[in-house]
Coordinates of C-alpha atoms and ligand atoms in Angstrom, one line a residue:
X1016 CA -122.6 -27.6 72.0
X1017 CA -121.6 -29.5 68.9
X1018 CA -121.3 -27.9 65.5
X1019 CA -123.9 -30.4 64.1
X1020 CA -126.4 -28.8 66.5
X1021 CA -125.9 -25.4 64.9
X1022 CA -128.6 -24.0 62.7
X1023 CA -126.9 -23.9 59.3
X1024 CA -127.9 -22.9 55.8
X1025 CA -127.8 -26.5 54.6
X1026 CA -130.3 -27.6 57.3
X1027 CA -132.9 -26.2 55.0
X1028 CA -132.1 -28.7 52.3
X1029 CA -131.9 -31.6 54.9
X1030 CA -135.3 -31.0 56.3
X1031 CA -137.3 -33.4 54.2
X1032 CA -135.2 -36.4 55.3
X1033 CA -134.6 -35.6 59.0
X1034 CA -136.4 -38.6 60.3
X1035 CA -134.4 -41.0 58.1
X1036 CA -131.1 -39.3 59.1
X1037 CA -132.1 -39.4 62.8
X1038 CA -132.9 -43.2 62.5
X1039 CA -129.5 -43.8 60.8
X1040 CA -127.6 -41.8 63.4
X1041 CA -129.4 -43.7 66.2
X1042 CA -128.4 -47.0 64.6
X1043 CA -124.8 -45.8 64.5
X1044 CA -124.9 -44.7 68.1
X1045 CA -126.7 -47.7 69.5
X1046 CA -125.2 -50.5 67.5
X1047 CA -122.0 -49.4 65.7
X1048 CA -120.3 -47.2 68.2
X1049 CA -120.2 -50.0 70.9
X1050 CA -118.8 -52.5 68.3
X1051 CA -116.2 -49.9 67.2
X1052 CA -115.1 -49.4 70.8
X1053 CA -113.9 -53.0 70.9
X1054 CA -111.5 -52.5 67.9
X1055 CA -107.8 -52.0 68.8
X1056 CA -107.2 -48.2 68.9
X1057 CA -104.5 -48.3 66.2
X1058 CA -106.4 -50.6 63.8
X1059 CA -106.9 -48.6 60.6
X1060 CA -109.5 -51.0 59.1
X1061 CA -112.1 -53.2 60.7
X1062 CA -111.8 -57.0 60.0
X1063 CA -113.7 -58.3 57.0
X1064 CA -116.2 -60.3 59.0
X1065 CA -117.2 -57.3 61.0
X1066 CA -117.6 -55.2 57.8
X1067 CA -119.8 -58.0 56.4
X1068 CA -121.9 -58.0 59.5
X1069 CA -122.4 -54.2 59.5
X1070 CA -123.3 -54.3 55.8
X1071 CA -126.0 -57.0 56.3
X1072 CA -127.4 -55.5 59.5
X1073 CA -127.7 -52.1 57.8
X1074 CA -129.3 -53.7 54.7
X1075 CA -131.8 -55.4 56.9
X1076 CA -132.7 -52.0 58.4
X1077 CA -133.1 -50.5 55.0
X1078 CA -130.1 -48.1 55.0
X1079 CA -127.4 -50.0 53.1
X1080 CA -128.4 -49.5 49.4
X1081 CA -131.4 -47.4 50.1
X1082 CA -131.8 -45.9 46.6
X1083 CA -132.3 -49.4 45.0
X1084 CA -135.8 -50.6 44.3
X1085 CA -137.6 -52.5 47.1
X1086 CA -138.0 -55.6 44.8
X1087 CA -134.2 -55.8 44.7
X1088 CA -133.8 -55.4 48.4
X1089 CA -133.5 -51.6 48.6
X1090 CA -135.8 -49.0 50.1
X1091 CA -136.7 -46.9 47.1
X1092 CA -135.1 -43.8 48.7
X1093 CA -134.5 -40.6 46.6
X1094 CA -130.8 -40.0 45.9
X1095 CA -130.8 -36.9 48.1
X1096 CA -131.6 -39.2 51.1
X1097 CA -128.6 -41.5 50.2
X1098 CA -126.3 -38.4 50.0
X1099 CA -127.5 -37.3 53.5
X1100 CA -126.8 -40.7 54.9
X1101 CA -123.3 -40.8 53.6
X1102 CA -122.8 -37.3 55.0
X1103 CA -124.1 -38.5 58.4
X1104 CA -121.8 -41.5 58.3
X1105 CA -118.8 -39.3 57.8
X1106 CA -119.9 -36.8 60.4
X1107 CA -120.4 -39.5 63.0
X1108 CA -116.7 -40.1 63.3
X1109 CA -117.6 -43.8 64.0
X1110 CA -115.1 -45.9 62.0
X1111 CA -117.8 -48.5 61.2
X1112 CA -120.4 -46.1 59.9
X1113 CA -119.1 -45.9 56.3
X1114 CA -119.4 -49.7 55.9
X1115 CA -123.1 -49.4 56.7
X1116 CA -123.6 -47.7 53.4
X1117 CA -123.0 -49.1 49.9
X1118 CA -119.6 -48.0 48.6
X1119 CA -116.9 -49.5 46.4
X1120 CA -117.8 -53.1 47.4
X1121 CA -121.5 -52.6 47.1
X1122 CA -124.1 -52.9 44.3
X1123 CA -122.6 -51.3 41.2
X1124 CA -124.8 -49.1 38.9
X1125 CA -123.2 -51.1 36.1
X1126 CA -125.2 -54.1 37.1
X1127 CA -128.4 -52.1 36.9
X1128 CA -127.9 -52.5 33.2
X1129 CA -127.5 -56.3 33.6
X1130 CA -129.8 -58.9 32.1
X1131 CA -132.7 -60.0 34.4
X1132 CA -130.7 -63.1 35.3
X1133 CA -127.6 -61.0 36.2
X1134 CA -129.7 -58.7 38.3
X1135 CA -131.2 -61.7 40.2
X1136 CA -128.0 -63.6 40.6
X1137 CA -125.5 -60.8 41.2
X1138 CA -127.2 -57.4 42.0
X1139 CA -129.8 -58.6 44.5
X1140 CA -127.2 -60.3 46.9
X1141 CA -125.1 -57.0 46.7
X1142 CA -128.1 -54.8 47.5
X1143 CA -128.9 -57.1 50.5
X1144 CA -125.4 -56.8 51.7
X1145 CA -124.9 -60.6 51.4
X1146 CA -122.1 -60.3 48.9
X1147 CA -119.3 -57.9 48.0
X1148 CA -117.7 -57.0 44.7
X1149 CA -114.7 -55.3 43.2
X1150 CA -114.3 -53.2 40.0
X1151 CA -111.3 -53.9 37.9
X1152 CA -111.0 -50.9 35.5
X1153 CA -107.6 -49.2 36.1
X1154 CA -104.6 -50.6 34.3
X1155 CA -100.9 -49.8 34.6
X1156 CA -101.2 -47.5 31.5
X1157 CA -104.8 -46.5 31.9
X1158 CA -105.7 -44.4 35.0
X1159 CA -107.4 -41.1 34.4
X1160 CA -107.9 -42.1 30.7
X1161 CA -109.7 -45.1 32.0
X1162 CA -110.9 -46.5 28.7
X1163 CA -107.6 -46.7 26.9
X1164 CA -107.5 -50.3 27.9
X1165 CA -105.1 -53.1 26.9
X1166 CA -106.9 -55.9 28.7
X1167 CA -108.8 -57.6 25.8
X1168 CA -111.9 -59.7 25.4
X1169 CA -111.6 -61.6 22.2
X1170 CA -114.7 -63.2 20.8
X1171 CA -114.3 -67.0 20.6
X1172 CA -117.3 -68.9 19.3
X1173 CA -120.2 -68.4 21.8
X1174 CA -118.0 -66.9 24.4
X1175 CA -114.9 -64.7 25.1
X1176 CA -111.3 -65.1 26.1
X1177 CA -109.9 -62.4 28.4
X1178 CA -106.3 -61.5 28.9
X1179 CA -104.6 -58.6 30.7
X1180 CA -103.6 -56.9 33.9
X1181 CA -105.6 -54.6 36.2
X1182 CA -104.1 -52.5 39.0
X1183 CA -105.3 -50.6 42.2
X1184 CA -108.4 -52.7 42.6
X1185 CA -110.1 -52.2 46.0
X1186 CA -111.8 -55.1 47.9
X1187 CA -110.4 -57.8 45.7
X1188 CA -109.3 -59.9 48.7
X1189 CA -112.9 -60.1 50.1
X1190 CA -115.1 -59.8 47.0
X1191 CA -117.3 -62.5 45.7
X1192 CA -117.4 -61.2 42.2
X1193 CA -115.3 -58.9 40.0
X1194 CA -116.6 -56.5 37.4
X1195 CA -113.9 -56.5 34.8
X1196 CA -113.8 -53.8 32.0
X1197 CA -112.0 -54.9 28.8
X1198 CA -111.3 -53.6 25.3
X1199 CA -113.4 -55.6 22.9
X1200 CA -112.0 -57.5 20.0
X1201 CA -114.7 -58.8 17.8
X1202 CA -112.5 -61.5 16.4
X1203 CA -112.1 -60.1 12.9
X1204 CA -108.3 -59.7 13.3
X1205 CA -108.8 -55.9 13.6
X1206 CA -107.6 -55.8 17.2
X1207 CA -109.5 -54.2 20.1
X1208 CA -111.7 -51.8 18.2
X1209 CA -115.1 -52.7 19.4
X1210 CA -115.4 -50.4 22.4
X1211 CA -115.2 -51.4 26.0
X1212 CA -117.1 -54.4 27.4
X1213 CA -117.8 -55.2 31.1
X1214 CA -117.9 -58.7 32.5
X1215 CA -119.1 -60.1 35.8
X1216 CA -117.0 -63.0 37.0
X1217 CA -116.8 -65.0 40.3
X1218 CA -113.5 -64.3 42.0
X1219 CA -112.6 -68.0 41.8
X1220 CA -113.1 -68.1 38.0
X1221 CA -110.3 -70.1 36.3
X1222 CA -107.5 -67.8 35.1
X1223 CA -108.5 -64.8 37.2
X1224 CA -105.9 -64.3 39.9
X1225 CA -105.1 -61.7 42.6
X1226 CA -101.5 -60.6 42.1
X1227 CA -99.5 -57.8 43.8
X1228 CA -100.9 -56.3 47.0
X1229 CA -100.4 -52.5 47.3
X1230 CA -100.4 -51.2 50.9
X1231 CA -102.3 -47.9 51.1
X1232 CA -101.8 -44.8 53.3
X1233 CA -105.0 -45.6 55.3
X1234 CA -104.4 -49.3 55.8
X1235 CA -106.8 -50.3 53.0
X1236 CA -104.9 -52.4 50.5
X1237 CA -105.4 -52.4 46.8
X1238 CA -104.6 -55.3 44.5
X1239 CA -103.4 -56.3 41.0
X1240 CA -105.8 -58.7 39.2
X1241 CA -104.4 -60.8 36.3
X1242 CA -106.4 -62.4 33.6
X1243 CA -104.7 -65.3 31.9
X1244 CA -106.8 -67.0 29.1
X1245 CA -110.0 -66.4 31.1
X1246 CA -112.8 -68.1 29.3
X1247 CA -116.1 -66.2 29.9
X1248 CA -119.5 -67.2 28.6
X1249 CA -121.8 -64.7 26.8
X1250 CA -124.0 -64.5 29.9
X1251 CA -121.0 -63.0 31.8
X1252 CA -121.2 -59.8 29.6
X1253 CA -123.0 -57.2 31.6
X1254 CA -126.2 -56.5 29.7
X1255 CA -125.7 -59.6 27.5
X1256 CA -125.4 -59.1 23.7
X1257 CA -126.4 -55.4 24.0
X1258 CA -123.7 -54.9 26.5
X1259 CA -120.9 -55.7 24.0
X1260 CA -118.9 -52.6 23.4
X1261 CA -121.3 -50.5 25.6
X1262 CA -119.4 -50.4 28.9
X1263 CA -118.3 -46.7 28.5
X1264 CA -121.9 -45.6 28.0
X1265 CA -123.1 -47.7 30.9
X1266 CA -120.5 -46.3 33.2
X1267 CA -121.1 -42.7 32.2
X1268 CA -124.6 -43.1 33.3
X1269 CA -123.6 -43.5 36.9
X1270 CA -120.6 -41.3 37.2
X1271 CA -122.4 -38.4 38.8
X1272 CA -124.0 -40.6 41.5
X1273 CA -120.6 -42.1 42.4
X1274 CA -119.0 -38.6 42.6
X1275 CA -121.8 -37.2 44.8
X1276 CA -121.5 -40.0 47.2
X1277 CA -117.8 -39.3 47.6
X1278 CA -118.6 -35.6 48.0
X1279 CA -121.1 -36.4 50.7
X1280 CA -118.7 -38.5 52.7
X1281 CA -116.1 -35.8 52.4
X1282 CA -118.5 -33.1 53.7
X1283 CA -119.3 -35.4 56.6
X1284 CA -115.6 -36.0 57.4
X1285 CA -114.9 -32.2 57.1
X1286 CA -117.7 -31.5 59.5
X1287 CA -116.4 -34.1 62.0
X1288 CA -112.9 -32.7 61.8
X1289 CA -114.4 -29.2 62.4
X1290 CA -116.3 -30.4 65.5
X1291 CA -113.1 -31.9 66.9
X1292 CA -111.2 -28.7 66.3
X1293 CA -113.9 -26.5 67.9
X1294 CA -114.2 -28.7 71.0
X1295 CA -110.4 -28.8 71.4
X1296 CA -110.0 -25.1 70.9
X1297 CA -112.5 -24.4 73.6
X1298 CA -110.8 -26.7 76.1
X1299 CA -107.1 -26.5 75.4
X1300 CA -105.3 -23.6 77.1
X1301 CA -102.0 -21.9 76.1
X1302 CA -100.6 -18.7 77.5
X1303 CA -103.3 -18.9 80.1
X1304 CA -106.3 -18.8 77.7
X1305 CA -108.3 -21.3 75.6
X1306 CA -106.5 -21.4 72.2
X1307 CA -109.9 -20.7 70.6
X1308 CA -109.5 -17.1 71.8
X1309 CA -106.6 -16.6 69.4
X1310 CA -107.5 -15.3 66.0
X1311 CA -105.0 -17.5 64.2
X1312 CA -106.8 -20.5 65.6
X1313 CA -110.3 -19.1 64.9
X1314 CA -109.1 -18.5 61.3
X1315 CA -108.5 -22.3 60.8
X1316 CA -112.0 -23.1 62.1
X1317 CA -114.1 -20.4 60.6
X1318 CA -112.5 -20.8 57.2
X1319 CA -113.3 -24.5 57.4
X1320 CA -116.9 -23.8 58.5
X1321 CA -117.4 -21.5 55.5
X1322 CA -116.0 -24.0 53.1
X1323 CA -118.0 -27.0 54.5
X1324 CA -121.3 -25.1 54.4
X1325 CA -120.7 -24.1 50.8
X1326 CA -119.7 -27.6 49.8
X1327 CA -122.7 -29.2 51.5
X1328 CA -125.1 -26.9 49.7
X1329 CA -123.5 -27.7 46.4
X1330 CA -123.6 -31.4 47.0
X1331 CA -127.2 -31.4 48.1
X1332 CA -128.3 -29.2 45.2
X1333 CA -126.7 -31.6 42.8
X1334 CA -128.3 -34.6 44.5
X1335 CA -131.7 -32.9 44.1
X1336 CA -130.9 -32.4 40.4
X1337 CA -130.2 -36.2 40.1
X1338 CA -133.6 -36.9 41.7
X1339 CA -135.2 -34.5 39.2
X1340 CA -133.4 -36.1 36.3
X1341 CA -131.7 -32.8 35.3
X1342 CA -128.2 -33.3 36.7
X1343 CA -125.3 -32.3 34.3
X1344 CA -122.0 -34.1 34.8
X1345 CA -120.1 -30.9 35.3
X1346 CA -122.2 -30.1 38.4
X1347 CA -121.2 -33.4 40.1
X1348 CA -117.6 -32.8 39.1
X1349 CA -117.7 -29.3 40.8
X1350 CA -119.3 -30.9 43.9
X1351 CA -116.7 -33.7 44.1
X1352 CA -113.8 -31.3 43.5
X1353 CA -115.0 -28.9 46.1
X1354 CA -115.9 -31.4 48.8
X1355 CA -112.7 -33.5 48.5
X1356 CA -110.4 -30.5 48.5
X1357 CA -112.4 -29.0 51.4
X1358 CA -112.1 -32.3 53.4
X1359 CA -108.4 -32.5 52.9
X1360 CA -108.0 -28.9 54.1
X1361 CA -110.4 -29.3 57.0
X1362 CA -108.6 -32.4 58.4
X1363 CA -105.2 -30.7 58.0
X1364 CA -106.4 -27.5 59.8
X1365 CA -108.0 -29.4 62.6
X1366 CA -104.9 -31.4 63.1
X1367 CA -102.9 -28.2 63.3
X1368 CA -105.3 -26.9 65.9
X1369 CA -104.7 -30.1 68.0
X1370 CA -100.9 -29.8 67.8
X1371 CA -99.0 -32.9 68.8
X1372 CA -102.2 -34.4 70.3
X1373 CA -103.7 -34.8 66.8
X1374 CA -100.5 -36.2 65.3
X1375 CA -100.3 -39.2 67.6
X1376 CA -101.3 -42.7 66.4
X1377 CA -104.7 -43.6 67.7
X1378 CA -106.1 -40.1 67.5
X1379 CA -109.0 -39.9 64.9
X1380 CA -107.4 -36.9 63.1
X1381 CA -104.1 -38.9 62.6
X1382 CA -106.1 -41.6 60.8
X1383 CA -108.3 -39.1 58.9
X1384 CA -105.3 -37.2 57.7
X1385 CA -104.1 -40.4 55.9
X1386 CA -107.6 -41.6 54.9
X1387 CA -109.0 -38.4 53.4
X1388 CA -106.1 -38.1 51.0
X1389 CA -107.5 -40.7 48.6
X1390 CA -110.6 -38.7 48.0
X1391 CA -108.9 -36.3 45.5
X1392 CA -107.8 -39.3 43.5
X1393 CA -110.7 -41.8 43.5
X1394 CA -113.8 -41.4 41.2
X1395 CA -111.7 -39.1 39.0
X1396 CA -108.8 -36.9 40.3
X1397 CA -109.3 -33.3 41.1
X1398 CA -107.6 -32.4 37.8
X1399 CA -109.9 -34.6 35.9
X1400 CA -112.9 -32.9 37.5
X1401 CA -111.4 -29.5 36.4
X1402 CA -111.1 -30.8 32.9
X1403 CA -114.8 -31.7 32.9
X1404 CA -115.8 -28.3 34.2
X1405 CA -113.5 -26.5 31.8
X1406 CA -114.9 -28.4 28.8
X1407 CA -118.4 -27.5 29.9
X1408 CA -117.3 -23.9 30.0
X1409 CA -116.3 -24.2 26.4
X1410 CA -112.5 -24.3 27.2
X1411 CA -110.1 -26.8 25.7
Ligands
FAD1597 C1 -107.8 -45.7 47.3 C2 -107.9 -46.0 45.9 C3 -108.9 -46.9 45.5 C4 -109.0 -47.3 44.1 N1 -109.8 -48.3 43.8 C5 -109.9 -48.6 42.5 C6 -110.8 -49.7 42.1 O1 -111.5 -50.3 42.9 N2 -110.8 -50.1 40.8 C7 -110.1 -49.4 39.8 O2 -110.2 -49.8 38.7 N3 -109.3 -48.4 40.2 C8 -109.2 -48.0 41.5 N4 -108.3 -47.0 41.8 C9 -107.5 -46.3 40.8 C10 -108.0 -44.9 40.5 O3 -109.2 -45.0 39.7 C11 -106.9 -44.2 39.7 O4 -105.8 -44.0 40.6 C12 -107.3 -42.9 39.1 O5 -108.2 -43.0 38.1 C13 -106.2 -42.0 38.6 O6 -105.4 -42.8 37.8 P1 -103.8 -42.9 38.0 O7 -103.5 -43.2 39.5 O8 -103.2 -43.8 37.0 O9 -103.2 -41.4 37.8 P2 -102.9 -40.8 36.3 O10 -104.0 -40.9 35.4 O11 -101.6 -41.3 35.9 O12 -102.7 -39.3 36.7 C14 -101.5 -38.8 37.3 C15 -101.7 -37.3 37.5 O13 -101.9 -36.6 36.2 C16 -103.1 -35.9 36.3 N5 -103.8 -35.9 35.0 C17 -104.1 -37.0 34.3 N6 -104.7 -36.6 33.1 C18 -104.8 -35.3 33.2 C19 -105.4 -34.3 32.3 N7 -106.0 -34.6 31.2 N8 -105.4 -33.0 32.7 C20 -104.8 -32.7 33.9 N9 -104.2 -33.5 34.7 C21 -104.2 -34.8 34.4 C22 -103.9 -36.6 37.4 O14 -105.0 -35.7 37.9 C23 -102.9 -36.9 38.4 O15 -102.6 -35.8 39.2 C24 -108.2 -46.6 43.1 C25 -107.2 -45.6 43.6 C26 -107.1 -45.3 44.9 C27 -106.1 -44.3 45.3

C-alpha cells in the first residue's frame, strides 16, 4: 500500500480535479518514467533537448501551462488544478515530471501584462512550450530586497540604454529570451528614480552576455548576466509606455501564484519522501524486526505525515482563494514557508530512516536532499515570508 492510496483530509479538496490529476499521472507513468529510466543513474539534471521535448509534449496534452487561456495555447484551468498538478509531479518521484509543468523557464506572469504584440511574439511560444525564458532580477547587492537595483535603463531618444550585472539567473544557458528588471532613469540627470522597468530581450541581443556560471547543489547551474551598453527599443519594455517604472507592481501581482506553485511542488516531494520512508521501514530489518516497529522510526514518519497533510491543506486552501480572487499575500507566504520547511525536514527524516542506503549517490533521497534545499531560498527566503506574515500581523 502506498501512502498516496491512503484516504487523507486533503483528498476532500482534491476531489473536483481527480480526473485531470489521474490523466497527468498516467502521462507521467506511460511516457516520462520510461524516458527517465534511460538517464544515467547519477545524472542530476536531464539534458536540455529532453527537457524541451517533455515541455512541448506536455503542452500539446494541455498540462504544461494549464492556467493560461486557450487562445494563448493554455487550457483555461483554475489555479487549484495547476497546484494539484505540481503536487502530483513532485509526488511521482519521476525526475522528468517537474519539467512537464511551467516553472522558472516557462511563461512568466510578467508577460501577461505585455502589449498585444509582446503576448503574441513572446508569451504564446512560452505557453506552448516552444521556447524557454530566464528572469534576471537578482543583483550582487540586491537579493531579498530585490528592487534595490543598480542595473539601469536610461532613456535615450525613442529607446533605452541598459547597463549592469545580474546574478544567480536560472536557465540562462538554454533560454530564448531574458526578462531583465532594471532601475529606470528617465534621463533628466536625476539618476535611477523612476521605479523599476522590465524588458524582454532575445538572448543574442547585442551587449547582453552570459558571464560566470555558478554550480548549484542539485546540479542545476545559475548564471551571471552582464549588460553592457544594451540598446533596447521601446517595444522591449514589458507593457510598453505604461510599463515604464511599473515592474514592481506587475511582479507583485503574481507573487502569490509563484509561491503556491513552489509550495505544491514541496508538498509533493515531501509526500514522495514519506512514501519511500514508509516502504523502507516495512521491509528493512534490524535486530530481527522491521525497523518500522521501532517508535523512534515511527516518529520520523508520523511527524512527517502530520506536517505534510497540514501543509497540503494550507496550500490548497490558498489556491482556492486565488481562484476566488480573495487571496492575500500573507497566506501564500505562510503556505510557501510551511511547505518548503516541511519538505526539507521530510527528505532529511526519510534519508535518516534509510541509513547509508539513502546517502549513496544514485538513490533518489540523496538527490532530493540536495535539490529540496533551494526551496527555502527561491521565490523569497523563509525569513522574507516571515517578514510578510509579521507585517500582516501588525508587527514591525
Ligand atoms: C536555485 C536558485 C535559483 C535562482 N534563480 C533565480 C533567477 O532565475 N533569477 C533571479 O533573479 N534570481 C534567482 N535566484 C536568486 C534568489 O532570488 C535570491 O537568492 C533570493 O532572493 C535571496 O537573495 P540572496 O541570495 O541575495 O540572499 P540575501 O538577500 O542576501 O539574504 C541572506 C540572508 O538574510 C536573510 N534576510 C534578508 N533580508 C532579511 C530581512 N529583512 N529579515 C530577515 N532576514 C533577512 C535572508 O532570508 C537570508 O537568510 C535564485 C536562487 C537560487 C538558490
